PDB file of C-alpha atoms in Angstrom:
ATOM      1  CA  UNK T  28    -100.491  17.424 -33.354  1.00 69.00           C
ATOM      2  CA  UNK T  29     -98.721  16.609 -36.463  1.00 80.00           C
ATOM      3  CA  UNK T  30     -95.898  14.251 -36.524  1.00 81.00           C
ATOM      4  CA  UNK T  31     -93.669  16.864 -38.051  1.00 87.00           C
ATOM      5  CA  UNK T  32     -94.441  19.248 -35.120  1.00 86.00           C
ATOM      6  CA  UNK T  33     -93.470  16.526 -32.732  1.00 88.00           C
ATOM      7  CA  UNK T  34     -90.201  16.062 -34.507  1.00 88.00           C
ATOM      8  CA  UNK T  35     -89.454  19.624 -34.525  1.00 86.00           C
ATOM      9  CA  UNK T  36     -89.984  19.846 -30.875  1.00 88.00           C
ATOM     10  CA  UNK T  37     -87.713  16.888 -30.175  1.00 88.00           C
ATOM     11  CA  UNK T  38     -84.977  18.372 -32.236  1.00 88.00           C
ATOM     12  CA  UNK T  39     -85.277  21.587 -30.264  1.00 87.00           C
ATOM     13  CA  UNK T  40     -85.242  19.717 -27.052  1.00 87.00           C
ATOM     14  CA  UNK T  41     -82.049  17.866 -28.144  1.00 87.00           C
ATOM     15  CA  UNK T  42     -80.291  21.149 -29.254  1.00 86.00           C
ATOM     16  CA  UNK T  43     -80.970  22.839 -25.925  1.00 86.00           C
ATOM     17  CA  UNK T  44     -79.820  19.874 -23.972  1.00 88.00           C
ATOM     18  CA  UNK T  45     -76.702  19.741 -26.105  1.00 84.00           C
ATOM     19  CA  UNK T  46     -75.883  23.374 -25.502  1.00 81.00           C
ATOM     20  CA  UNK T  47     -76.435  22.946 -21.757  1.00 83.00           C
ATOM     21  CA  UNK T  48     -73.879  20.068 -21.808  1.00 80.00           C
ATOM     22  CA  UNK T  49     -71.466  22.059 -23.916  1.00 73.00           C
ATOM     23  CA  UNK T  50     -71.648  24.937 -21.378  1.00 72.00           C
ATOM     24  CA  UNK T  51     -71.224  22.599 -18.484  1.00 73.00           C
ATOM     25  CA  UNK T  52     -67.991  21.384 -20.034  1.00 66.00           C
ATOM     26  CA  UNK T  53     -66.634  24.672 -20.599  1.00 62.00           C
ATOM     27  CA  UNK T  54     -67.351  25.792 -17.019  1.00 62.00           C
ATOM     28  CA  UNK T  55     -65.779  22.647 -15.580  1.00 60.00           C
ATOM     29  CA  UNK T  56     -62.707  23.173 -17.783  1.00 57.00           C
ATOM     30  CA  UNK T  57     -62.370  26.706 -16.327  1.00 60.00           C
ATOM     31  CA  UNK T  58     -62.484  25.438 -12.729  1.00 69.00           C
ATOM     32  CA  UNK T  59     -59.844  22.820 -12.985  1.00 78.00           C
ATOM     33  CA  UNK T  60     -58.290  21.366  -9.892  1.00 83.00           C
ATOM     34  CA  UNK T  61     -54.652  20.897  -8.776  1.00 88.00           C
ATOM     35  CA  UNK T  62     -54.893  17.414  -9.874  1.00 88.00           C
ATOM     36  CA  UNK T  63     -56.324  18.279 -13.255  1.00 87.00           C
ATOM     37  CA  UNK T  64     -53.247  20.664 -13.699  1.00 90.00           C
ATOM     38  CA  UNK T  65     -50.758  17.889 -12.541  1.00 92.00           C
ATOM     39  CA  UNK T  66     -52.325  15.353 -14.989  1.00 91.00           C
ATOM     40  CA  UNK T  67     -52.162  17.891 -17.905  1.00 90.00           C
ATOM     41  CA  UNK T  68     -48.538  18.654 -17.272  1.00 92.00           C
ATOM     42  CA  UNK T  69     -47.751  14.879 -17.184  1.00 93.00           C
ATOM     43  CA  UNK T  70     -49.617  14.368 -20.501  1.00 92.00           C
ATOM     44  CA  UNK T  71     -47.746  17.260 -22.076  1.00 90.00           C
ATOM     45  CA  UNK T  72     -44.128  16.088 -20.899  1.00 92.00           C
ATOM     46  CA  UNK T  73     -41.861  13.966 -23.199  1.00 90.00           C
ATOM     47  CA  UNK T  74     -39.702  11.979 -20.928  1.00 90.00           C
ATOM     48  CA  UNK T  75     -38.091   8.797 -20.299  1.00 91.00           C
ATOM     49  CA  UNK T  76     -36.436   7.429 -16.977  1.00 89.00           C
ATOM     50  CA  UNK T  77     -33.579   9.846 -17.138  1.00 91.00           C
ATOM     51  CA  UNK T  78     -35.187  13.331 -17.882  1.00 90.00           C
ATOM     52  CA  UNK T  79     -37.935  15.467 -19.344  1.00 91.00           C
ATOM     53  CA  UNK T  80     -36.825  16.745 -22.652  1.00 91.00           C
ATOM     54  CA  UNK T  81     -39.383  19.290 -24.015  1.00 88.00           C
ATOM     55  CA  UNK T  82     -39.427  21.779 -21.145  1.00 86.00           C
ATOM     56  CA  UNK T  83     -38.051  24.838 -23.021  1.00 84.00           C
ATOM     57  CA  UNK T  84     -39.385  24.051 -26.396  1.00 83.00           C
ATOM     58  CA  UNK T  85     -43.063  23.380 -25.791  1.00 84.00           C
ATOM     59  CA  UNK T  86     -45.526  26.382 -26.218  1.00 87.00           C
ATOM     60  CA  UNK T  87     -48.351  24.036 -24.686  1.00 89.00           C
ATOM     61  CA  UNK T  88     -46.437  23.805 -21.357  1.00 90.00           C
ATOM     62  CA  UNK T  89     -45.859  27.602 -21.470  1.00 90.00           C
ATOM     63  CA  UNK T  90     -49.687  28.140 -21.990  1.00 89.00           C
ATOM     64  CA  UNK T  91     -50.447  25.591 -19.252  1.00 90.00           C
ATOM     65  CA  UNK T  92     -48.275  27.360 -16.719  1.00 90.00           C
ATOM     66  CA  UNK T  93     -50.046  30.611 -17.625  1.00 89.00           C
ATOM     67  CA  UNK T  94     -53.394  29.063 -17.148  1.00 87.00           C
ATOM     68  CA  UNK T  95     -52.244  27.569 -13.844  1.00 89.00           C
ATOM     69  CA  UNK T  96     -50.928  31.057 -12.697  1.00 88.00           C
ATOM     70  CA  UNK T  97     -54.458  32.499 -13.691  1.00 86.00           C
ATOM     71  CA  UNK T  98     -56.762  29.868 -12.084  1.00 85.00           C
ATOM     72  CA  UNK T  99     -54.813  28.666  -9.025  1.00 87.00           C
ATOM     73  CA  UNK T 100     -53.724  30.500  -6.017  1.00 88.00           C
ATOM     74  CA  UNK T 101     -50.035  31.488  -5.734  1.00 88.00           C
ATOM     75  CA  UNK T 102     -49.256  28.957  -2.913  1.00 90.00           C
ATOM     76  CA  UNK T 103     -50.388  25.948  -5.065  1.00 90.00           C
ATOM     77  CA  UNK T 104     -48.147  26.728  -8.075  1.00 91.00           C
ATOM     78  CA  UNK T 105     -45.063  25.158  -6.513  1.00 92.00           C
ATOM     79  CA  UNK T 106     -47.069  22.027  -5.406  1.00 93.00           C
ATOM     80  CA  UNK T 107     -48.513  21.565  -8.868  1.00 93.00           C
ATOM     81  CA  UNK T 108     -45.022  21.667 -10.450  1.00 94.00           C
ATOM     82  CA  UNK T 109     -43.283  19.434  -7.998  1.00 94.00           C
ATOM     83  CA  UNK T 110     -46.063  16.810  -8.145  1.00 94.00           C
ATOM     84  CA  UNK T 111     -46.272  16.785 -11.840  1.00 94.00           C
ATOM     85  CA  UNK T 112     -42.373  16.187 -12.285  1.00 93.00           C
ATOM     86  CA  UNK T 113     -42.511  13.447  -9.516  1.00 94.00           C
ATOM     87  CA  UNK T 114     -45.327  11.730 -11.189  1.00 94.00           C
ATOM     88  CA  UNK T 115     -43.131  11.142 -14.301  1.00 92.00           C
ATOM     89  CA  UNK T 116     -40.482   9.310 -12.107  1.00 92.00           C
ATOM     90  CA  UNK T 117     -37.550  10.763 -13.788  1.00 92.00           C
ATOM     91  CA  UNK T 118     -34.080  10.765 -12.199  1.00 92.00           C
ATOM     92  CA  UNK T 119     -33.509  14.483 -12.882  1.00 90.00           C
ATOM     93  CA  UNK T 120     -36.286  15.697 -10.974  1.00 91.00           C
ATOM     94  CA  UNK T 121     -34.630  18.685  -9.523  1.00 92.00           C
ATOM     95  CA  UNK T 122     -33.343  20.012 -12.973  1.00 92.00           C
ATOM     96  CA  UNK T 123     -37.004  19.713 -14.222  1.00 91.00           C
ATOM     97  CA  UNK T 124     -38.435  21.495 -11.370  1.00 91.00           C
ATOM     98  CA  UNK T 125     -36.011  24.444 -11.592  1.00 92.00           C
ATOM     99  CA  UNK T 126     -36.564  24.640 -15.329  1.00 90.00           C
ATOM    100  CA  UNK T 127     -40.235  24.800 -14.960  1.00 89.00           C
ATOM    101  CA  UNK T 128     -40.011  27.487 -12.235  1.00 89.00           C
ATOM    102  CA  UNK T 129     -37.615  29.474 -14.474  1.00 90.00           C
ATOM    103  CA  UNK T 130     -40.089  29.278 -17.397  1.00 88.00           C
ATOM    104  CA  UNK T 131     -42.916  30.327 -15.206  1.00 85.00           C
ATOM    105  CA  UNK T 132     -41.075  32.953 -13.570  1.00 84.00           C
ATOM    106  CA  UNK T 133     -41.841  31.714 -10.050  1.00 81.00           C
TER     107      UNK T 133
END
């Protein structure tokens, strides 16, 4: 076998492995757990010790709420929202929770 044939086979093998890894990442992203959603919300929030500021203005938070509603059962929605707000340790927790519920229409 020529060295060019060996190199071509190696390239094809690497391509197929890369494609499988990419498909695995996509499928794992679709099946996010409750903890993944909580962490995603906390990353999107803009907050200090007092309150969360970007609840009404952020399209990313709205999209994440829609994804949560699609991927998680209804009984988990409240838990995800409450735990995400509590994780920020802001003082105005109740206001933030109610604002998120209003935005998500829960």
